[in-house]
């Protein structure tokens, strides 16, 4: 019914930015570098899995932002 | 990006952008034609079918205005093909599919104007839906035809054109009331569904929020927006959408039938449908089947202004709840919520709706009343006709794309939670429309 995108935004100034990026790369996220931040996108990893993984590494919720977007597939009312 | 990763398209490749652009171009074009003295020419080519009982009359209508059919087809095929090209659909397949869809729309519109069928309330909207449902669920549709079945796109074109037929003064006058009624029902329904989902049926609160949004705000679009804001699971969003579609299609037939049975006036019926239907396209089918422009107007005021417009605000509230309550681990600082959620999730085509209304209102305000009457006849009249065609393609697309077998793949718990919301939404919407605010809805002309 839907396509989905999980996007994690990490500010470069964040103390554990590199660690977060490594963890997200390990989950299969595609990374996109911007001057002040890194955007990590995935169409298969759900937000909950991101939180579980990053919390297990002791990374606080405040150190990143998650944005989830869904789009209807063809034919959905 | 991998080929399987969905990427939010840039603004110039979005359906909303093209729906608004096409509709506003039509409005501007018709208006310019009017001021250039070609208003009557345009009006005479806006294809409509008179009510007929004798087949000869129907044949006479079609044979006396072959240019109108060709012109209607050519204008929309051209506009939609350009949109297809930029958005990224397969243009050749889309064009072929649209040709068949157009043919089907001419057939159902012609049939829907038959006196006998009209007596049984089998007018164009319901005929289009019925044809689509029967064919879509019994025949395997070719891929090239499926490419042209763009429910969301056609309904947005129609809604922006609708703006041209709703003076801004009515929006200003009835808008606050629509917002008040819609907010009362939306909050009550959302809370009912969420509480039922989480407390009665033990579902995840994010899932509950997605179900609640689908039942209270604007159906599939809301389930998608709020599902995203709540970081719900993809499977939950899919289930919520299935349940919304199930109820939305059921309500297309139920609400108008109930309105007739209860003897509701068109204005009140439209408001009730606007409060208690679950999707714009389905609601328009229901409101249009009442058979009165007034019902379509009050529906639009209630649904588009009262409900659709606020999905961004709901998204922000739900995002806040998600990070501070549902997602939070321990007492650490919660994730930051981006206030930009309001704009990101806002349905942009509504801006086109307001622009269309303002444009036509400004035109009418700047000409004398005699010219205004002529403008209403030669410009707004044809725009209403074009709107009707956009809605017919919407209703056909709903029917052709609704697969009953796929819709029933949801568990009983989410269905039951949603049903609790229906039990709140429908009677509350009825009471507010018929008893509390009836005078206002009846005054919308």
PDB file of C-alpha atoms in Angstrom, chain B residues 42-264:
ATOM      1  CA  UNK B  42     -15.995  28.381 -24.532  1.00  0.00           C
ATOM      2  CA  UNK B  43     -19.318  27.830 -22.769  1.00  0.00           C
ATOM      3  CA  UNK B  44     -20.828  26.162 -25.836  1.00  0.00           C
ATOM      4  CA  UNK B  45     -17.926  23.689 -25.925  1.00  0.00           C
ATOM      5  CA  UNK B  46     -18.144  22.674 -22.275  1.00  0.00           C
ATOM      6  CA  UNK B  47     -19.559  19.201 -22.778  1.00  0.00           C
ATOM      7  CA  UNK B  48     -22.698  18.406 -20.832  1.00  0.00           C
ATOM      8  CA  UNK B  49     -25.503  15.936 -21.430  1.00  0.00           C
ATOM      9  CA  UNK B  50     -29.132  16.995 -21.015  1.00  0.00           C
ATOM     10  CA  UNK B  51     -31.528  14.729 -19.164  1.00  0.00           C
ATOM     11  CA  UNK B  52     -32.894  12.244 -21.684  1.00  0.00           C
ATOM     12  CA  UNK B  53     -35.372   9.415 -21.860  1.00  0.00           C
ATOM     13  CA  UNK B  54     -35.400   9.070 -25.608  1.00  0.00           C
ATOM     14  CA  UNK B  55     -32.154   7.689 -27.055  1.00  0.00           C
ATOM     15  CA  UNK B  56     -32.584   9.856 -30.135  1.00  0.00           C
ATOM     16  CA  UNK B  57     -32.124  12.982 -28.005  1.00  0.00           C
ATOM     17  CA  UNK B  58     -28.864  11.631 -26.646  1.00  0.00           C
ATOM     18  CA  UNK B  59     -27.589  10.858 -30.145  1.00  0.00           C
ATOM     19  CA  UNK B  60     -28.631  14.324 -31.297  1.00  0.00           C
ATOM     20  CA  UNK B  61     -26.693  15.942 -28.429  1.00  0.00           C
ATOM     21  CA  UNK B  62     -23.529  14.017 -29.226  1.00  0.00           C
ATOM     22  CA  UNK B  63     -23.759  14.548 -32.980  1.00  0.00           C
ATOM     23  CA  UNK B  64     -24.470  18.274 -32.630  1.00  0.00           C
ATOM     24  CA  UNK B  65     -21.346  18.895 -30.552  1.00  0.00           C
ATOM     25  CA  UNK B  66     -18.608  16.498 -31.699  1.00  0.00           C
ATOM     26  CA  UNK B  67     -16.089  19.310 -31.295  1.00  0.00           C
ATOM     27  CA  UNK B  68     -16.939  19.570 -27.592  1.00  0.00           C
ATOM     28  CA  UNK B  69     -16.021  15.934 -26.933  1.00  0.00           C
ATOM     29  CA  UNK B  70     -12.806  16.213 -28.925  1.00  0.00           C
ATOM     30  CA  UNK B  71     -11.895  19.563 -27.349  1.00  0.00           C
ATOM     31  CA  UNK B  72     -12.487  18.272 -23.820  1.00  0.00           C
ATOM     32  CA  UNK B  73     -10.392  15.193 -24.504  1.00  0.00           C
ATOM     33  CA  UNK B  74      -7.609  17.140 -26.230  1.00  0.00           C
ATOM     34  CA  UNK B  75      -7.302  19.808 -23.536  1.00  0.00           C
ATOM     35  CA  UNK B  76      -7.059  17.344 -20.677  1.00  0.00           C
ATOM     36  CA  UNK B  77      -4.967  14.792 -22.526  1.00  0.00           C
ATOM     37  CA  UNK B  78      -2.504  17.534 -23.383  1.00  0.00           C
ATOM     38  CA  UNK B  79      -2.370  18.937 -19.859  1.00  0.00           C
ATOM     39  CA  UNK B  80      -2.172  15.548 -18.151  1.00  0.00           C
ATOM     40  CA  UNK B  81       0.446  14.275 -20.604  1.00  0.00           C
ATOM     41  CA  UNK B  82       2.735  17.211 -19.833  1.00  0.00           C
ATOM     42  CA  UNK B  83       2.228  16.514 -16.127  1.00  0.00           C
ATOM     43  CA  UNK B  84       2.981  12.815 -16.689  1.00  0.00           C
ATOM     44  CA  UNK B  85       6.203  13.649 -18.474  1.00  0.00           C
ATOM     45  CA  UNK B  86       7.508  15.846 -15.685  1.00  0.00           C
ATOM     46  CA  UNK B  87       6.227  13.726 -12.782  1.00  0.00           C
ATOM     47  CA  UNK B  88       7.794  10.635 -14.320  1.00  0.00           C
ATOM     48  CA  UNK B  89       4.838   8.492 -15.356  1.00  0.00           C
ATOM     49  CA  UNK B  90       5.012   6.554 -18.610  1.00  0.00           C
ATOM     50  CA  UNK B  91       3.483   9.142 -20.955  1.00  0.00           C
ATOM     51  CA  UNK B  92       2.527   6.792 -23.790  1.00  0.00           C
ATOM     52  CA  UNK B  93       0.827   4.367 -21.405  1.00  0.00           C
ATOM     53  CA  UNK B  94      -0.816   7.198 -19.518  1.00  0.00           C
ATOM     54  CA  UNK B  95      -2.214   8.698 -22.746  1.00  0.00           C
ATOM     55  CA  UNK B  96      -3.599   5.357 -23.887  1.00  0.00           C
ATOM     56  CA  UNK B  97      -5.064   4.695 -20.450  1.00  0.00           C
ATOM     57  CA  UNK B  98      -6.594   8.151 -20.228  1.00  0.00           C
ATOM     58  CA  UNK B  99      -8.222   7.687 -23.632  1.00  0.00           C
ATOM     59  CA  UNK B 100     -10.042   4.602 -22.300  1.00  0.00           C
ATOM     60  CA  UNK B 101     -10.858   6.317 -19.017  1.00  0.00           C
ATOM     61  CA  UNK B 102     -12.261   9.278 -20.948  1.00  0.00           C
ATOM     62  CA  UNK B 103     -14.397   6.974 -23.074  1.00  0.00           C
ATOM     63  CA  UNK B 104     -15.743   5.305 -19.918  1.00  0.00           C
ATOM     64  CA  UNK B 105     -16.492   8.721 -18.414  1.00  0.00           C
ATOM     65  CA  UNK B 106     -18.475   9.784 -21.508  1.00  0.00           C
ATOM     66  CA  UNK B 107     -20.501   6.570 -21.303  1.00  0.00           C
ATOM     67  CA  UNK B 108     -21.308   6.872 -17.576  1.00  0.00           C
ATOM     68  CA  UNK B 109     -22.058  10.596 -17.876  1.00  0.00           C
ATOM     69  CA  UNK B 110     -24.414   9.933 -20.782  1.00  0.00           C
ATOM     70  CA  UNK B 111     -26.091   7.073 -18.877  1.00  0.00           C
ATOM     71  CA  UNK B 112     -26.179   9.101 -15.662  1.00  0.00           C
ATOM     72  CA  UNK B 113     -28.304  11.714 -17.445  1.00  0.00           C
ATOM     73  CA  UNK B 114     -31.018   9.163 -18.242  1.00  0.00           C
ATOM     74  CA  UNK B 115     -34.369   9.978 -16.619  1.00  0.00           C
ATOM     75  CA  UNK B 116     -35.085   6.428 -15.461  1.00  0.00           C
ATOM     76  CA  UNK B 117     -31.660   5.928 -13.869  1.00  0.00           C
ATOM     77  CA  UNK B 118     -31.827   9.357 -12.222  1.00  0.00           C
ATOM     78  CA  UNK B 119     -35.120   8.380 -10.591  1.00  0.00           C
ATOM     79  CA  UNK B 120     -33.268   5.521  -8.895  1.00  0.00           C
ATOM     80  CA  UNK B 121     -30.457   7.892  -7.822  1.00  0.00           C
ATOM     81  CA  UNK B 122     -28.123   6.086 -10.215  1.00  0.00           C
ATOM     82  CA  UNK B 123     -26.508   9.267 -11.431  1.00  0.00           C
ATOM     83  CA  UNK B 124     -23.016   9.711 -12.827  1.00  0.00           C
ATOM     84  CA  UNK B 125     -20.999   9.497  -9.547  1.00  0.00           C
ATOM     85  CA  UNK B 126     -22.513   6.205  -8.415  1.00  0.00           C
ATOM     86  CA  UNK B 127     -22.574   4.758 -11.935  1.00  0.00           C
ATOM     87  CA  UNK B 128     -18.889   5.588 -12.354  1.00  0.00           C
ATOM     88  CA  UNK B 129     -18.056   4.008  -9.027  1.00  0.00           C
ATOM     89  CA  UNK B 130     -20.182   0.922  -9.671  1.00  0.00           C
ATOM     90  CA  UNK B 131     -18.727   0.380 -13.153  1.00  0.00           C
ATOM     91  CA  UNK B 132     -15.218   0.704 -11.769  1.00  0.00           C
ATOM     92  CA  UNK B 133     -15.832  -1.628  -8.807  1.00  0.00           C
ATOM     93  CA  UNK B 134     -17.423  -4.346 -10.931  1.00  0.00           C
ATOM     94  CA  UNK B 135     -14.809  -4.255 -13.681  1.00  0.00           C
ATOM     95  CA  UNK B 136     -11.848  -3.708 -11.329  1.00  0.00           C
ATOM     96  CA  UNK B 137     -12.768  -6.709  -9.186  1.00  0.00           C
ATOM     97  CA  UNK B 138     -13.604  -9.111 -11.992  1.00  0.00           C
ATOM     98  CA  UNK B 139     -11.222  -8.294 -14.815  1.00  0.00           C
ATOM     99  CA  UNK B 140      -7.446  -8.054 -14.782  1.00  0.00           C
ATOM    100  CA  UNK B 141      -6.829  -4.508 -15.973  1.00  0.00           C
ATOM    101  CA  UNK B 142      -3.981  -3.994 -18.459  1.00  0.00           C
ATOM    102  CA  UNK B 143      -0.977  -2.116 -17.093  1.00  0.00           C
ATOM    103  CA  UNK B 144      -1.310   0.717 -19.627  1.00  0.00           C
ATOM    104  CA  UNK B 145      -4.826   1.408 -18.380  1.00  0.00           C
ATOM    105  CA  UNK B 146      -3.787   1.262 -14.729  1.00  0.00           C
ATOM    106  CA  UNK B 147      -1.243   4.018 -15.420  1.00  0.00           C
ATOM    107  CA  UNK B 148      -4.101   6.472 -15.971  1.00  0.00           C
ATOM    108  CA  UNK B 149      -5.994   5.597 -12.795  1.00  0.00           C
ATOM    109  CA  UNK B 150      -4.796   8.489 -10.640  1.00  0.00           C
ATOM    110  CA  UNK B 151      -7.538   9.053  -8.074  1.00  0.00           C
ATOM    111  CA  UNK B 152      -5.589  11.513  -5.969  1.00  0.00           C
ATOM    112  CA  UNK B 153      -4.451  13.592  -8.954  1.00  0.00           C
ATOM    113  CA  UNK B 154      -7.903  13.957 -10.521  1.00  0.00           C
ATOM    114  CA  UNK B 155      -9.599  14.804  -7.223  1.00  0.00           C
ATOM    115  CA  UNK B 156      -7.049  17.549  -6.559  1.00  0.00           C
ATOM    116  CA  UNK B 157      -7.673  19.059 -10.008  1.00  0.00           C
ATOM    117  CA  UNK B 158     -11.391  18.926  -9.232  1.00  0.00           C
ATOM    118  CA  UNK B 159     -11.034  20.486  -5.794  1.00  0.00           C
ATOM    119  CA  UNK B 160      -8.964  23.410  -7.110  1.00  0.00           C
ATOM    120  CA  UNK B 161     -11.586  23.958  -9.842  1.00  0.00           C
ATOM    121  CA  UNK B 162     -14.163  23.762  -7.052  1.00  0.00           C
ATOM    122  CA  UNK B 163     -12.472  26.764  -5.485  1.00  0.00           C
ATOM    123  CA  UNK B 164     -13.430  28.799  -8.543  1.00  0.00           C
ATOM    124  CA  UNK B 165     -17.089  28.061  -7.902  1.00  0.00           C
ATOM    125  CA  UNK B 166     -16.982  28.984  -4.209  1.00  0.00           C
ATOM    126  CA  UNK B 167     -16.823  32.730  -3.605  1.00  0.00           C
ATOM    127  CA  UNK B 168     -14.214  33.697  -1.041  1.00  0.00           C
ATOM    128  CA  UNK B 169     -16.922  35.466   0.945  1.00  0.00           C
ATOM    129  CA  UNK B 170     -18.612  32.100   1.566  1.00  0.00           C
ATOM    130  CA  UNK B 171     -15.307  30.592   2.632  1.00  0.00           C
ATOM    131  CA  UNK B 172     -14.761  33.456   5.067  1.00  0.00           C
ATOM    132  CA  UNK B 173     -18.305  33.242   6.344  1.00  0.00           C
ATOM    133  CA  UNK B 174     -18.721  29.487   6.652  1.00  0.00           C
ATOM    134  CA  UNK B 175     -15.085  28.565   7.091  1.00  0.00           C
ATOM    135  CA  UNK B 176     -14.834  29.253  10.837  1.00  0.00           C
ATOM    136  CA  UNK B 177     -18.012  27.266  11.427  1.00  0.00           C
ATOM    137  CA  UNK B 178     -16.723  24.383   9.331  1.00  0.00           C
ATOM    138  CA  UNK B 179     -13.522  24.452  11.354  1.00  0.00           C
ATOM    139  CA  UNK B 180     -15.457  24.447  14.642  1.00  0.00           C
ATOM    140  CA  UNK B 181     -17.745  21.546  13.696  1.00  0.00           C
ATOM    141  CA  UNK B 182     -14.935  19.558  12.117  1.00  0.00           C
ATOM    142  CA  UNK B 183     -12.641  20.071  15.112  1.00  0.00           C
ATOM    143  CA  UNK B 184     -15.269  18.897  17.598  1.00  0.00           C
ATOM    144  CA  UNK B 185     -15.894  15.718  15.619  1.00  0.00           C
ATOM    145  CA  UNK B 186     -12.231  15.149  14.713  1.00  0.00           C
ATOM    146  CA  UNK B 187     -10.990  15.415  18.303  1.00  0.00           C
ATOM    147  CA  UNK B 188     -13.804  13.207  19.647  1.00  0.00           C
ATOM    148  CA  UNK B 189     -13.248  10.588  16.935  1.00  0.00           C
ATOM    149  CA  UNK B 190      -9.454  10.568  17.246  1.00  0.00           C
ATOM    150  CA  UNK B 191      -9.600  10.167  21.012  1.00  0.00           C
ATOM    151  CA  UNK B 192     -12.243   7.423  20.755  1.00  0.00           C
ATOM    152  CA  UNK B 193     -10.229   5.429  18.223  1.00  0.00           C
ATOM    153  CA  UNK B 194      -6.936   5.902  20.058  1.00  0.00           C
ATOM    154  CA  UNK B 195      -8.392   4.905  23.416  1.00  0.00           C
ATOM    155  CA  UNK B 196     -10.141   1.894  21.906  1.00  0.00           C
ATOM    156  CA  UNK B 197      -6.994   0.870  20.041  1.00  0.00           C
ATOM    157  CA  UNK B 198      -4.653   1.153  23.031  1.00  0.00           C
ATOM    158  CA  UNK B 199      -6.819   0.462  26.091  1.00  0.00           C
ATOM    159  CA  UNK B 200      -9.388  -1.998  24.718  1.00  0.00           C
ATOM    160  CA  UNK B 201      -7.404  -3.820  22.051  1.00  0.00           C
ATOM    161  CA  UNK B 202      -3.816  -3.434  23.223  1.00  0.00           C
ATOM    162  CA  UNK B 203      -2.465  -1.936  20.006  1.00  0.00           C
ATOM    163  CA  UNK B 204       0.677   0.170  19.766  1.00  0.00           C
ATOM    164  CA  UNK B 205      -0.079   3.893  20.436  1.00  0.00           C
ATOM    165  CA  UNK B 206       1.526   4.891  17.132  1.00  0.00           C
ATOM    166  CA  UNK B 207      -0.767   2.461  15.343  1.00  0.00           C
ATOM    167  CA  UNK B 208      -3.664   3.883  17.332  1.00  0.00           C
ATOM    168  CA  UNK B 209      -2.714   7.407  16.266  1.00  0.00           C
ATOM    169  CA  UNK B 210      -2.543   6.358  12.595  1.00  0.00           C
ATOM    170  CA  UNK B 211      -5.966   4.705  12.833  1.00  0.00           C
ATOM    171  CA  UNK B 212      -7.315   7.725  14.684  1.00  0.00           C
ATOM    172  CA  UNK B 213      -6.046  10.110  12.050  1.00  0.00           C
ATOM    173  CA  UNK B 214      -7.548   8.041   9.240  1.00  0.00           C
ATOM    174  CA  UNK B 215     -10.918   8.107  10.952  1.00  0.00           C
ATOM    175  CA  UNK B 216     -10.980  11.715  12.030  1.00  0.00           C
ATOM    176  CA  UNK B 217      -8.927  14.003   9.790  1.00  0.00           C
ATOM    177  CA  UNK B 218      -8.706  13.121   6.124  1.00  0.00           C
ATOM    178  CA  UNK B 219      -8.563   9.421   5.553  1.00  0.00           C
ATOM    179  CA  UNK B 220      -5.633   7.984   3.641  1.00  0.00           C
ATOM    180  CA  UNK B 221      -3.697  11.268   3.461  1.00  0.00           C
ATOM    181  CA  UNK B 222      -4.000  11.693   7.217  1.00  0.00           C
ATOM    182  CA  UNK B 223      -3.039   8.077   7.923  1.00  0.00           C
ATOM    183  CA  UNK B 224       0.075   8.638   5.831  1.00  0.00           C
ATOM    184  CA  UNK B 225       0.924  12.034   7.359  1.00  0.00           C
ATOM    185  CA  UNK B 226       0.251  11.065  10.957  1.00  0.00           C
ATOM    186  CA  UNK B 227       1.782   7.629  10.478  1.00  0.00           C
ATOM    187  CA  UNK B 228       4.935   9.435   9.438  1.00  0.00           C
ATOM    188  CA  UNK B 229       4.760  11.948  12.292  1.00  0.00           C
ATOM    189  CA  UNK B 230       4.208   9.165  14.832  1.00  0.00           C
ATOM    190  CA  UNK B 231       6.951   6.983  13.258  1.00  0.00           C
ATOM    191  CA  UNK B 232       4.455   4.171  12.918  1.00  0.00           C
ATOM    192  CA  UNK B 233       5.458   0.930  11.259  1.00  0.00           C
ATOM    193  CA  UNK B 234       4.882   0.581   7.552  1.00  0.00           C
ATOM    194  CA  UNK B 235       2.634  -2.453   8.086  1.00  0.00           C
ATOM    195  CA  UNK B 236       0.459  -0.471  10.478  1.00  0.00           C
ATOM    196  CA  UNK B 237       0.070   2.392   8.009  1.00  0.00           C
ATOM    197  CA  UNK B 238      -0.925  -0.108   5.304  1.00  0.00           C
ATOM    198  CA  UNK B 239      -3.526  -1.716   7.591  1.00  0.00           C
ATOM    199  CA  UNK B 240      -4.899   1.709   8.562  1.00  0.00           C
ATOM    200  CA  UNK B 241      -5.216   2.653   4.896  1.00  0.00           C
ATOM    201  CA  UNK B 242      -7.052  -0.591   4.080  1.00  0.00           C
ATOM    202  CA  UNK B 243      -9.546   0.041   6.875  1.00  0.00           C
ATOM    203  CA  UNK B 244     -10.038   3.682   5.815  1.00  0.00           C
ATOM    204  CA  UNK B 245     -10.708   2.639   2.207  1.00  0.00           C
ATOM    205  CA  UNK B 246     -13.152  -0.041   3.335  1.00  0.00           C
ATOM    206  CA  UNK B 247     -15.194   2.433   5.355  1.00  0.00           C
ATOM    207  CA  UNK B 248     -14.810   5.257   2.825  1.00  0.00           C
ATOM    208  CA  UNK B 249     -16.273   3.146   0.008  1.00  0.00           C
ATOM    209  CA  UNK B 250     -19.044   1.882   2.311  1.00  0.00           C
ATOM    210  CA  UNK B 251     -19.937   5.456   3.260  1.00  0.00           C
ATOM    211  CA  UNK B 252     -20.198   6.544  -0.385  1.00  0.00           C
ATOM    212  CA  UNK B 253     -23.409   4.525  -0.533  1.00  0.00           C
ATOM    213  CA  UNK B 254     -24.526   4.669   3.105  1.00  0.00           C
ATOM    214  CA  UNK B 255     -24.411   8.386   3.892  1.00  0.00           C
ATOM    215  CA  UNK B 256     -26.365   9.611   0.841  1.00  0.00           C
ATOM    216  CA  UNK B 257     -28.949   6.832   1.304  1.00  0.00           C
ATOM    217  CA  UNK B 258     -29.309   7.753   4.982  1.00  0.00           C
ATOM    218  CA  UNK B 259     -29.567  11.446   4.063  1.00  0.00           C
ATOM    219  CA  UNK B 260     -32.448  10.698   1.692  1.00  0.00           C
ATOM    220  CA  UNK B 261     -34.158   8.406   4.163  1.00  0.00           C
ATOM    221  CA  UNK B 262     -33.917  11.028   6.891  1.00  0.00           C
ATOM    222  CA  UNK B 263     -35.098  13.805   4.574  1.00  0.00           C
ATOM    223  CA  UNK B 264     -32.026  15.963   5.027  1.00  0.00           C
TER     224      UNK B 264
END
